[in-house]
Amino acid sequence: MRTPVYDFVEEYISKDGVRAHMPGHKGRGPLGIEQRDITEIAGADILSESEGILGESQKNACALFGTGATLYSTEGSSLAIKAMLYAVVMNRGTGISENSGQRPFILAARNVHRAMLDGCALLDLDVEFISSKNSRGICSCVVTAEDVAHCLERYDKPPVAVYLTSPDYLGVQSDIRAIAQVCHEKGVLLAVDNAHGAYLAFLRENRHPVYLGADICCDSAHKTLPVLTGGAYIHINRNAMEDLTENARKGLSMFGSTSPSYVILQSLDLCNHYLATDFGQQLEDCVKQVEMFKKTAEKRGIRILSGEPLKVVMDTGASGYDGRQITEELREFSVWRGKKRRSGIECEFADRHHVVLMVSPQNDEDDWKMLYEWLDHTRLQRKQPALAPAQGLENISAVRRMSIREAVFAASETIPVTESEGRILAQETVSCPPAIPIAVSGEQISREMIGAFQEYGILHISVVR
């Protein structure tokens, strides 16, 4: 598979010409990668148009993922999510200026990323949440096809789309195939935040949302593939209307920078070549390693939660330990390899009840050896009384007093969270990761929300004046 973006930059570097253009470092600097950092010079194509080498590279990605179209983002899924929202709003033919008496809205699981709600504020789009009786703290909100069908029946006018996060931060995957069928029977688009699941298309059994029937989704390539941070995709299903692709492209252009990182674009381009070689076999071998590690951990008495193949989610609360304590244990763990010391295991995420490890085929044999050695020493093997269950999103009572846009753009003040009961949340206050809002802008702060804010270390929040 050709790598047209990378090859163009290689040729440009080899000419060793005068860079009388942006960026200011002129290809020289202390990082050592400046020569690869160019701008949209002649022949480099323009990402918002993608009629040259970038268009070719995106078509390569499209073929690899088996989509109708694949578009690049150099600003992560945060940009891709906003562009997805723009695409589904415009694709309904409603826009945001409809005067039918009912504002356009999106139907979503409550564990959405902050970027989704920021997009709703920018687009003046309302959100209605899908009722779910099963969650794991604020990170997971397990939604079934029956939940979606029941919610869709409540509305006279359909939403612009159903929106799900799958996989979520704790590795839980929704039944996308069944949910897509429900959505399409109702004539509703299904949009999926698949930020954590770019690799799912390359498993022996394809589990990528677009393959399973989602109309549009985003992947953070950098989360699970060998792509630089910020590299992401928007994928559109082959069966989706052509306008959806064009509107997604417009959304990326509207909300994104006119100066995309060509270093990130090169990494996306090179990743195509990597995916086209033996990535499938490497991924299968890695999944087997993860399964073996999970089984070994369970034999040590550590409770492992089920979920996506490349995450190890430890229920530390079941063993009586705060997950944040275990992260310190992981960071302090060290081993000697001959005369060299390896120090620290940095996890992806931890809260009071969980520790999440994310791995990929790039984790080598010695990485795994160190993880197993930590298993032999962790205090999780010495069980204590289990912690009280995490407060789930289904237990949070939410009353909307203002639209998301009204609240975000209202005059606001920051106050201690302990004094916020009854006030209206202005801009979301979240910890990142997981960047999942406990309360949504425009909602009235309840006592349950205050407890959840405190559990996640959020002590001050922004409220409408």
Short mmCIF file of C-alpha atoms in Angstrom, two decimals:
data_model
loop_
_atom_site.label_atom_id
_atom_site.label_comp_id
_atom_site.label_asym_id
_atom_site.label_seq_id
_atom_site.Cartn_x
_atom_site.Cartn_y
_atom_site.Cartn_z
CA MET A 1 0.00 0.00 0.00
CA ARG A 2 1.35 3.41 -0.99
CA THR A 3 2.10 6.04 1.64
CA PRO A 4 1.65 9.19 -0.45
CA VAL A 5 1.80 11.75 2.37
CA TYR A 6 4.92 10.31 3.96
CA ASP A 7 6.58 9.86 0.56
CA PHE A 8 5.87 13.48 -0.41
CA VAL A 9 7.51 14.78 2.77
CA GLU A 10 10.49 12.46 2.26
CA GLU A 11 11.02 13.86 -1.23
CA TYR A 12 10.64 17.43 0.01
CA ILE A 13 13.27 16.86 2.72
CA SER A 14 15.67 15.30 0.21
CA LYS A 15 15.59 18.47 -1.97
CA ASP A 16 17.03 20.50 0.93
CA GLY A 17 15.55 23.70 -0.44
CA VAL A 18 14.90 27.05 1.21
CA ARG A 19 11.75 26.99 3.36
CA ALA A 20 10.40 30.47 2.78
CA HIS A 21 7.05 29.40 4.19
CA MET A 22 5.52 28.48 7.54
CA PRO A 23 6.30 27.04 10.10
CA GLY A 24 8.87 29.31 11.66
CA HIS A 25 11.31 26.58 12.69
CA LYS A 26 12.20 26.07 8.96
CA GLY A 27 12.78 22.38 9.48
CA ARG A 28 15.45 22.89 12.14
CA GLY A 29 15.18 22.62 15.90
CA PRO A 30 15.94 20.76 19.13
CA LEU A 31 13.25 18.10 18.76
CA GLY A 32 14.86 16.60 15.69
CA ILE A 33 11.54 16.08 13.91
CA GLU A 34 11.07 19.63 12.67
CA GLN A 35 12.12 18.73 9.13
CA ARG A 36 9.03 16.52 8.86
CA ASP A 37 6.72 19.33 9.99
CA ILE A 38 5.47 21.18 6.93
CA THR A 39 2.40 23.18 6.01
CA GLU A 40 0.07 23.09 3.01
CA ILE A 41 2.70 23.88 0.37
CA ALA A 42 2.27 23.05 -3.31
CA GLY A 43 1.67 19.33 -3.75
CA ALA A 44 0.95 18.69 -0.07
CA ASP A 45 -2.82 18.83 -0.64
CA ILE A 46 -5.32 20.61 1.65
CA LEU A 47 -7.06 18.48 4.26
CA SER A 48 -10.40 20.25 3.93
CA GLU A 49 -10.40 19.45 0.20
CA SER A 50 -8.33 16.23 0.03
CA GLU A 51 -8.07 16.06 -3.73
CA GLY A 52 -4.43 14.97 -3.87
CA ILE A 53 -2.15 12.91 -1.65
CA LEU A 54 -4.38 13.33 1.42
CA GLY A 55 -7.39 12.16 -0.57
CA GLU A 56 -5.43 9.11 -1.74
CA SER A 57 -4.31 8.33 1.81
CA GLN A 58 -7.88 8.60 3.14
CA LYS A 59 -9.09 6.26 0.38
CA ASN A 60 -6.45 3.76 1.53
CA ALA A 61 -7.82 3.97 5.07
CA CYS A 62 -11.35 3.61 3.71
CA ALA A 63 -10.38 0.36 1.95
CA LEU A 64 -8.70 -1.00 5.07
CA PHE A 65 -11.66 -0.28 7.35
CA GLY A 66 -14.26 -1.32 4.76
CA THR A 67 -16.21 1.93 5.00
CA GLY A 68 -18.04 4.12 2.52
CA ALA A 69 -15.67 6.97 3.35
CA THR A 70 -12.97 7.67 5.92
CA LEU A 71 -11.81 11.18 6.80
CA TYR A 72 -8.80 12.26 8.87
CA SER A 73 -8.71 14.46 11.95
CA THR A 74 -5.47 15.77 13.44
CA GLU A 75 -7.32 17.09 16.49
CA GLY A 76 -8.47 13.76 17.84
CA SER A 77 -11.97 12.45 18.30
CA SER A 78 -12.83 15.71 20.06
CA LEU A 79 -12.94 17.37 16.65
CA ALA A 80 -14.42 14.31 14.95
CA ILE A 81 -17.32 14.19 17.43
CA LYS A 82 -18.29 17.80 16.70
CA ALA A 83 -18.11 17.12 12.97
CA MET A 84 -20.26 13.99 13.40
CA LEU A 85 -22.91 16.01 15.21
CA TYR A 86 -22.90 18.64 12.47
CA ALA A 87 -23.23 15.89 9.86
CA VAL A 88 -26.23 14.17 11.46
CA VAL A 89 -28.00 17.47 12.17
CA MET A 90 -27.59 18.68 8.60
CA ASN A 91 -28.35 15.26 7.15
CA ARG A 92 -31.83 15.32 8.67
CA GLY A 93 -32.55 18.38 6.57
CA THR A 94 -33.64 20.18 9.71
CA GLY A 95 -30.64 22.33 10.51
CA ILE A 96 -30.80 24.25 13.76
CA SER A 97 -33.29 26.91 12.67
CA GLU A 98 -36.34 24.70 12.35
CA ASN A 99 -39.61 26.32 13.48
CA SER A 100 -41.72 23.22 13.97
CA GLY A 101 -42.24 23.80 17.70
CA GLN A 102 -39.83 21.03 18.77
CA ARG A 103 -36.13 21.71 18.86
CA PRO A 104 -33.84 19.20 17.17
CA PHE A 105 -32.34 16.79 19.70
CA ILE A 106 -30.04 13.81 19.87
CA LEU A 107 -30.82 10.67 21.90
CA ALA A 108 -27.73 9.51 23.77
CA ALA A 109 -26.41 7.26 26.48
CA ARG A 110 -25.45 9.47 29.43
CA ASN A 111 -21.75 8.52 29.55
CA VAL A 112 -20.89 10.85 26.65
CA HIS A 113 -17.54 12.57 26.34
CA ARG A 114 -17.42 16.26 27.09
CA ALA A 115 -16.62 16.98 23.42
CA MET A 116 -20.09 15.77 22.48
CA LEU A 117 -21.78 18.25 24.81
CA ASP A 118 -19.46 21.03 23.65
CA GLY A 119 -20.62 20.22 20.12
CA CYS A 120 -24.25 20.42 21.23
CA ALA A 121 -23.58 23.87 22.71
CA LEU A 122 -22.01 25.10 19.48
CA LEU A 123 -24.83 23.66 17.35
CA ASP A 124 -27.62 24.57 19.79
CA LEU A 125 -28.63 20.92 19.86
CA ASP A 126 -30.57 19.42 22.75
CA VAL A 127 -29.82 16.01 24.30
CA GLU A 128 -32.28 13.50 25.68
CA PHE A 129 -30.77 10.61 27.58
CA ILE A 130 -31.57 6.93 27.17
CA SER A 131 -32.82 5.33 30.37
CA SER A 132 -30.54 2.53 31.54
CA LYS A 133 -30.63 0.47 34.72
CA ASN A 134 -27.08 -0.85 34.46
CA SER A 135 -23.89 1.17 34.83
CA ARG A 136 -20.41 1.02 36.36
CA GLY A 137 -19.96 4.41 37.98
CA ILE A 138 -20.00 7.37 35.61
CA CYS A 139 -17.78 5.72 32.99
CA SER A 140 -20.17 3.02 31.78
CA CYS A 141 -23.80 3.19 30.82
CA VAL A 142 -24.94 -0.13 29.42
CA VAL A 143 -27.62 0.47 26.80
CA THR A 144 -29.57 -2.31 25.07
CA ALA A 145 -31.56 -2.35 21.84
CA GLU A 146 -34.71 -2.60 23.97
CA ASP A 147 -33.69 0.55 25.89
CA VAL A 148 -33.26 2.42 22.60
CA ALA A 149 -36.54 1.17 21.14
CA HIS A 150 -38.43 2.13 24.28
CA CYS A 151 -36.95 5.65 24.27
CA LEU A 152 -37.64 6.21 20.56
CA GLU A 153 -41.31 5.38 21.11
CA ARG A 154 -41.64 8.30 23.55
CA TYR A 155 -41.15 11.00 20.95
CA ASP A 156 -43.56 12.23 18.28
CA LYS A 157 -40.66 13.56 16.27
CA PRO A 158 -37.53 11.38 15.97
CA PRO A 159 -34.11 12.56 17.12
CA VAL A 160 -31.50 13.62 14.58
CA ALA A 161 -29.59 10.51 15.66
CA VAL A 162 -29.03 7.99 18.41
CA TYR A 163 -25.55 8.48 19.87
CA LEU A 164 -23.58 5.86 21.83
CA THR A 165 -20.12 5.56 23.33
CA SER A 166 -18.84 2.07 22.55
CA PRO A 167 -16.43 0.84 23.78
CA ASP A 168 -16.50 3.04 26.84
CA TYR A 169 -13.71 3.79 29.31
CA LEU A 170 -14.27 0.50 31.16
CA GLY A 171 -14.29 -1.52 27.95
CA VAL A 172 -18.04 -2.13 27.77
CA GLN A 173 -19.36 -2.57 24.23
CA SER A 174 -22.99 -2.05 23.24
CA ASP A 175 -24.78 -4.45 20.92
CA ILE A 176 -24.30 -2.16 17.93
CA ARG A 177 -25.80 -4.58 15.43
CA ALA A 178 -29.10 -4.87 17.32
CA ILE A 179 -29.25 -1.16 18.13
CA ALA A 180 -28.54 -0.22 14.50
CA GLN A 181 -31.43 -2.42 13.41
CA VAL A 182 -33.79 -0.66 15.84
CA CYS A 183 -32.60 2.77 14.66
CA HIS A 184 -32.98 1.96 10.99
CA GLU A 185 -36.45 0.51 11.47
CA LYS A 186 -37.38 3.93 12.92
CA GLY A 187 -35.54 5.84 10.18
CA VAL A 188 -32.98 7.22 12.64
CA LEU A 189 -29.21 7.47 12.14
CA LEU A 190 -26.85 5.73 14.58
CA ALA A 191 -23.68 7.65 15.49
CA VAL A 192 -21.00 6.00 17.64
CA ASP A 193 -18.09 7.40 19.60
CA ASN A 194 -15.66 4.54 18.96
CA ALA A 195 -12.64 6.50 20.18
CA HIS A 196 -11.24 3.48 22.04
CA GLY A 197 -11.93 0.92 19.32
CA ALA A 198 -10.09 1.70 16.08
CA TYR A 199 -8.50 -1.76 16.20
CA LEU A 200 -11.86 -3.57 16.30
CA ALA A 201 -12.02 -3.69 12.50
CA PHE A 202 -8.93 -5.92 12.42
CA LEU A 203 -9.96 -8.63 14.87
CA ARG A 204 -10.58 -12.09 13.45
CA GLU A 205 -14.29 -11.31 13.98
CA ASN A 206 -14.82 -7.71 12.86
CA ARG A 207 -16.42 -5.77 15.73
CA HIS A 208 -16.10 -2.25 14.36
CA PRO A 209 -19.30 -0.15 14.73
CA VAL A 210 -19.52 0.73 11.03
CA TYR A 211 -19.23 -2.93 10.06
CA LEU A 212 -21.99 -3.73 12.58
CA GLY A 213 -24.36 -1.13 11.13
CA ALA A 214 -23.55 2.29 12.60
CA ASP A 215 -24.06 5.05 10.03
CA ILE A 216 -21.17 7.19 11.23
CA CYS A 217 -18.52 6.87 13.91
CA CYS A 218 -15.22 8.30 15.05
CA ASP A 219 -12.06 6.44 16.05
CA SER A 220 -9.11 7.88 17.94
CA ALA A 221 -6.40 6.16 15.93
CA HIS A 222 -3.79 7.23 18.48
CA LYS A 223 -5.47 5.37 21.36
CA THR A 224 -4.94 1.83 20.07
CA LEU A 225 -2.95 2.10 16.81
CA PRO A 226 0.65 3.31 16.26
CA VAL A 227 -0.42 6.87 15.40
CA LEU A 228 0.73 10.11 17.01
CA THR A 229 -1.56 11.73 19.57
CA GLY A 230 -4.30 13.66 17.80
CA GLY A 231 -4.67 11.29 14.86
CA ALA A 232 -8.31 10.22 14.41
CA TYR A 233 -10.87 9.12 11.83
CA ILE A 234 -14.48 9.72 10.91
CA HIS A 235 -15.96 6.67 9.19
CA ILE A 236 -19.19 6.68 7.19
CA ASN A 237 -21.08 3.49 6.37
CA ARG A 238 -21.30 2.36 2.75
CA ASN A 239 -25.08 2.33 3.05
CA ALA A 240 -25.29 5.89 4.39
CA MET A 241 -26.40 8.77 2.23
CA GLU A 242 -23.70 10.61 0.30
CA ASP A 243 -24.64 13.89 1.97
CA LEU A 244 -23.51 12.46 5.31
CA THR A 245 -19.92 12.29 4.07
CA GLU A 246 -20.01 15.78 2.62
CA ASN A 247 -21.51 17.20 5.81
CA ALA A 248 -18.90 15.39 7.94
CA ARG A 249 -16.20 16.97 5.78
CA LYS A 250 -17.80 20.40 6.24
CA GLY A 251 -17.98 19.82 9.99
CA LEU A 252 -14.27 18.97 10.18
CA SER A 253 -13.49 22.13 8.25
CA MET A 254 -15.83 24.29 10.36
CA PHE A 255 -14.56 23.22 13.79
CA GLY A 256 -10.98 22.25 12.96
CA SER A 257 -7.77 24.18 12.42
CA THR A 258 -6.86 25.38 8.93
CA SER A 259 -3.30 24.31 9.83
CA PRO A 260 -3.54 20.54 10.42
CA SER A 261 -0.42 18.83 11.71
CA TYR A 262 1.42 17.19 8.82
CA VAL A 263 3.43 15.15 11.32
CA ILE A 264 0.18 13.57 12.55
CA LEU A 265 -1.04 13.17 8.95
CA GLN A 266 2.16 11.29 8.10
CA SER A 267 1.61 8.95 11.04
CA LEU A 268 -1.96 8.25 9.87
CA ASP A 269 -0.61 7.63 6.37
CA LEU A 270 2.13 5.25 7.57
CA CYS A 271 -0.39 3.47 9.77
CA ASN A 272 -2.25 2.41 6.61
CA HIS A 273 0.83 0.52 5.47
CA TYR A 274 1.18 -1.03 8.94
CA LEU A 275 -2.47 -2.14 8.98
CA ALA A 276 -2.15 -3.61 5.48
CA THR A 277 0.69 -5.93 6.47
CA ASP A 278 0.53 -8.41 9.36
CA PHE A 279 -1.32 -6.27 11.91
CA GLY A 280 -4.17 -8.79 12.09
CA GLN A 281 -1.82 -11.52 13.30
CA GLN A 282 -0.04 -9.19 15.72
CA LEU A 283 -3.40 -8.12 17.10
CA GLU A 284 -4.55 -11.73 17.53
CA ASP A 285 -1.35 -12.56 19.41
CA CYS A 286 -1.83 -9.50 21.64
CA VAL A 287 -5.44 -10.42 22.42
CA LYS A 288 -4.25 -13.88 23.51
CA GLN A 289 -1.67 -12.23 25.78
CA VAL A 290 -4.40 -10.09 27.36
CA GLU A 291 -6.63 -13.12 27.92
CA MET A 292 -3.77 -15.02 29.59
CA PHE A 293 -2.98 -12.04 31.82
CA LYS A 294 -6.63 -11.69 32.85
CA LYS A 295 -6.85 -15.38 33.74
CA THR A 296 -3.63 -15.17 35.77
CA ALA A 297 -4.93 -12.11 37.62
CA GLU A 298 -8.21 -13.87 38.40
CA LYS A 299 -6.28 -16.85 39.79
CA ARG A 300 -4.60 -14.37 42.14
CA GLY A 301 -8.05 -13.38 43.38
CA ILE A 302 -8.28 -10.10 41.42
CA ARG A 303 -11.69 -9.45 39.93
CA ILE A 304 -11.45 -8.64 36.21
CA LEU A 305 -14.43 -7.07 34.45
CA SER A 306 -15.45 -8.31 31.02
CA GLY A 307 -15.10 -5.99 28.07
CA GLU A 308 -13.17 -5.16 24.93
CA PRO A 309 -10.11 -7.28 24.07
CA LEU A 310 -7.30 -4.75 24.63
CA LYS A 311 -8.35 -3.47 28.04
CA VAL A 312 -7.65 -5.02 31.43
CA VAL A 313 -10.21 -3.55 33.84
CA MET A 314 -9.53 -4.47 37.46
CA ASP A 315 -12.34 -4.09 39.98
CA THR A 316 -10.10 -2.98 42.84
CA GLY A 317 -13.12 -2.04 44.96
CA ALA A 318 -14.12 -5.72 45.09
CA SER A 319 -10.78 -6.40 46.82
CA GLY A 320 -11.31 -3.48 49.20
CA TYR A 321 -8.85 -1.06 47.61
CA ASP A 322 -9.24 2.38 46.09
CA GLY A 323 -8.05 2.17 42.50
CA ARG A 324 -6.06 5.37 42.95
CA GLN A 325 -4.00 3.64 45.66
CA ILE A 326 -3.22 0.83 43.25
CA THR A 327 -2.03 3.31 40.61
CA GLU A 328 0.56 4.58 43.08
CA GLU A 329 1.63 0.99 43.70
CA LEU A 330 1.96 0.50 39.93
CA ARG A 331 4.01 3.69 39.52
CA GLU A 332 6.37 2.71 42.33
CA PHE A 333 6.90 -0.85 41.08
CA SER A 334 10.33 -1.49 39.56
CA VAL A 335 12.43 -4.41 38.35
CA TRP A 336 16.04 -4.96 37.41
CA ARG A 337 17.10 -6.23 34.00
CA GLY A 338 20.79 -6.94 34.40
CA LYS A 339 22.29 -3.60 35.38
CA LYS A 340 19.31 -1.60 34.12
CA ARG A 341 16.32 -0.70 36.24
CA ARG A 342 12.83 -0.39 34.77
CA SER A 343 10.63 1.74 36.98
CA GLY A 344 6.89 2.33 36.95
CA ILE A 345 3.76 1.01 35.26
CA GLU A 346 1.49 3.85 34.20
CA CYS A 347 -2.15 2.88 33.80
CA GLU A 348 -4.69 4.50 31.47
CA PHE A 349 -7.31 5.37 34.08
CA ALA A 350 -8.22 4.84 37.70
CA ASP A 351 -11.03 5.88 39.99
CA ARG A 352 -12.12 4.72 43.42
CA HIS A 353 -13.29 1.32 42.16
CA HIS A 354 -11.28 0.56 39.01
CA VAL A 355 -7.87 0.48 37.39
CA VAL A 356 -7.74 0.29 33.58
CA LEU A 357 -4.69 -0.96 31.67
CA MET A 358 -4.67 -0.41 27.89
CA VAL A 359 -2.23 -2.44 25.81
CA SER A 360 -1.48 -2.92 22.12
CA PRO A 361 0.78 -5.07 19.93
CA GLN A 362 3.49 -2.46 20.57
CA ASN A 363 3.84 -3.69 24.17
CA ASP A 364 6.78 -6.07 23.98
CA GLU A 365 7.65 -9.27 25.82
CA ASP A 366 9.50 -7.44 28.57
CA ASP A 367 6.49 -5.19 29.19
CA TRP A 368 4.35 -8.26 29.77
CA LYS A 369 7.00 -9.82 31.99
CA MET A 370 6.98 -6.71 34.18
CA LEU A 371 3.17 -6.77 34.41
CA TYR A 372 3.26 -10.41 35.54
CA GLU A 373 5.94 -9.60 38.11
CA TRP A 374 3.72 -6.85 39.49
CA LEU A 375 0.90 -9.39 39.80
CA ASP A 376 3.12 -11.45 42.08
CA HIS A 377 3.56 -8.50 44.44
CA THR A 378 0.36 -6.46 44.37
CA ARG A 379 -1.61 -5.92 47.57
CA LEU A 380 -4.77 -6.78 45.61
CA GLN A 381 -4.02 -10.40 46.49
CA ARG A 382 -4.57 -9.53 50.15
CA LYS A 383 -8.32 -8.98 50.16
CA GLN A 384 -10.12 -6.57 52.44
CA PRO A 385 -13.87 -5.92 52.81
CA ALA A 386 -15.24 -4.72 49.48
CA LEU A 387 -15.89 -1.01 48.99
CA ALA A 388 -19.46 0.21 48.64
CA PRO A 389 -20.60 0.04 44.98
CA ALA A 390 -19.86 3.00 42.74
CA GLN A 391 -22.66 5.47 42.23
CA GLY A 392 -24.10 4.88 38.78
CA LEU A 393 -25.42 7.41 36.32
CA GLU A 394 -28.87 5.89 36.58
CA ASN A 395 -29.02 7.09 40.20
CA ILE A 396 -28.42 10.73 39.28
CA SER A 397 -31.63 12.72 39.09
CA ALA A 398 -31.32 15.41 36.43
CA VAL A 399 -33.73 18.29 35.87
CA ARG A 400 -33.07 20.54 32.86
CA ARG A 401 -33.62 24.26 33.47
CA MET A 402 -31.86 25.72 30.40
CA SER A 403 -30.65 24.50 27.03
CA ILE A 404 -27.01 23.43 26.86
CA ARG A 405 -26.15 26.43 24.69
CA GLU A 406 -27.96 28.90 26.95
CA ALA A 407 -26.12 27.61 30.01
CA VAL A 408 -22.68 27.48 28.40
CA PHE A 409 -22.94 31.06 27.16
CA ALA A 410 -24.64 32.47 30.27
CA ALA A 411 -22.83 34.67 32.77
CA SER A 412 -21.35 32.31 35.36
CA GLU A 413 -19.40 32.07 38.59
CA THR A 414 -17.27 29.36 40.17
CA ILE A 415 -18.35 28.14 43.61
CA PRO A 416 -17.52 25.23 45.95
CA VAL A 417 -19.40 22.14 44.86
CA THR A 418 -20.74 21.76 48.42
CA GLU A 419 -22.69 25.02 47.93
CA SER A 420 -24.08 24.19 44.50
CA GLU A 421 -27.29 22.26 45.26
CA GLY A 422 -30.18 23.79 43.35
CA ARG A 423 -27.94 25.91 41.10
CA ILE A 424 -27.76 25.46 37.31
CA LEU A 425 -24.53 24.10 35.84
CA ALA A 426 -22.86 26.48 33.37
CA GLN A 427 -19.87 24.97 31.57
CA GLU A 428 -19.16 21.30 32.29
CA THR A 429 -16.60 20.52 34.95
CA VAL A 430 -14.91 17.18 34.33
CA SER A 431 -11.73 15.32 35.12
CA CYS A 432 -9.84 13.97 32.13
CA PRO A 433 -9.68 11.09 31.81
CA PRO A 434 -12.51 10.12 31.56
CA ALA A 435 -13.95 13.57 30.58
CA ILE A 436 -17.49 12.32 31.19
CA PRO A 437 -19.73 15.04 32.65
CA ILE A 438 -21.51 14.17 35.89
CA ALA A 439 -23.93 17.00 35.22
CA VAL A 440 -24.77 18.54 31.87
CA SER A 441 -24.81 22.28 31.24
CA GLY A 442 -28.30 23.59 31.95
CA GLU A 443 -29.14 20.90 34.52
CA GLN A 444 -29.96 21.72 38.12
CA ILE A 445 -27.36 20.41 40.56
CA SER A 446 -28.76 17.69 42.83
CA ARG A 447 -27.41 16.19 46.03
CA GLU A 448 -26.51 12.97 44.15
CA MET A 449 -24.48 14.99 41.64
CA ILE A 450 -22.58 16.71 44.44
CA GLY A 451 -21.62 13.32 45.88
CA ALA A 452 -20.36 12.15 42.48
CA PHE A 453 -18.39 15.38 41.93
CA GLN A 454 -16.66 14.87 45.27
CA GLU A 455 -15.90 11.22 44.52
CA TYR A 456 -14.05 12.30 41.37
CA GLY A 457 -12.12 15.04 43.15
CA ILE A 458 -14.09 17.93 41.63
CA LEU A 459 -14.39 20.52 44.40
CA HIS A 460 -15.44 23.66 42.46
CA ILE A 461 -17.89 24.02 39.59
CA SER A 462 -19.16 26.73 37.28
CA VAL A 463 -22.80 27.72 37.77
CA VAL A 464 -25.09 30.24 36.08
CA ARG A 465 -25.18 33.56 37.94
#
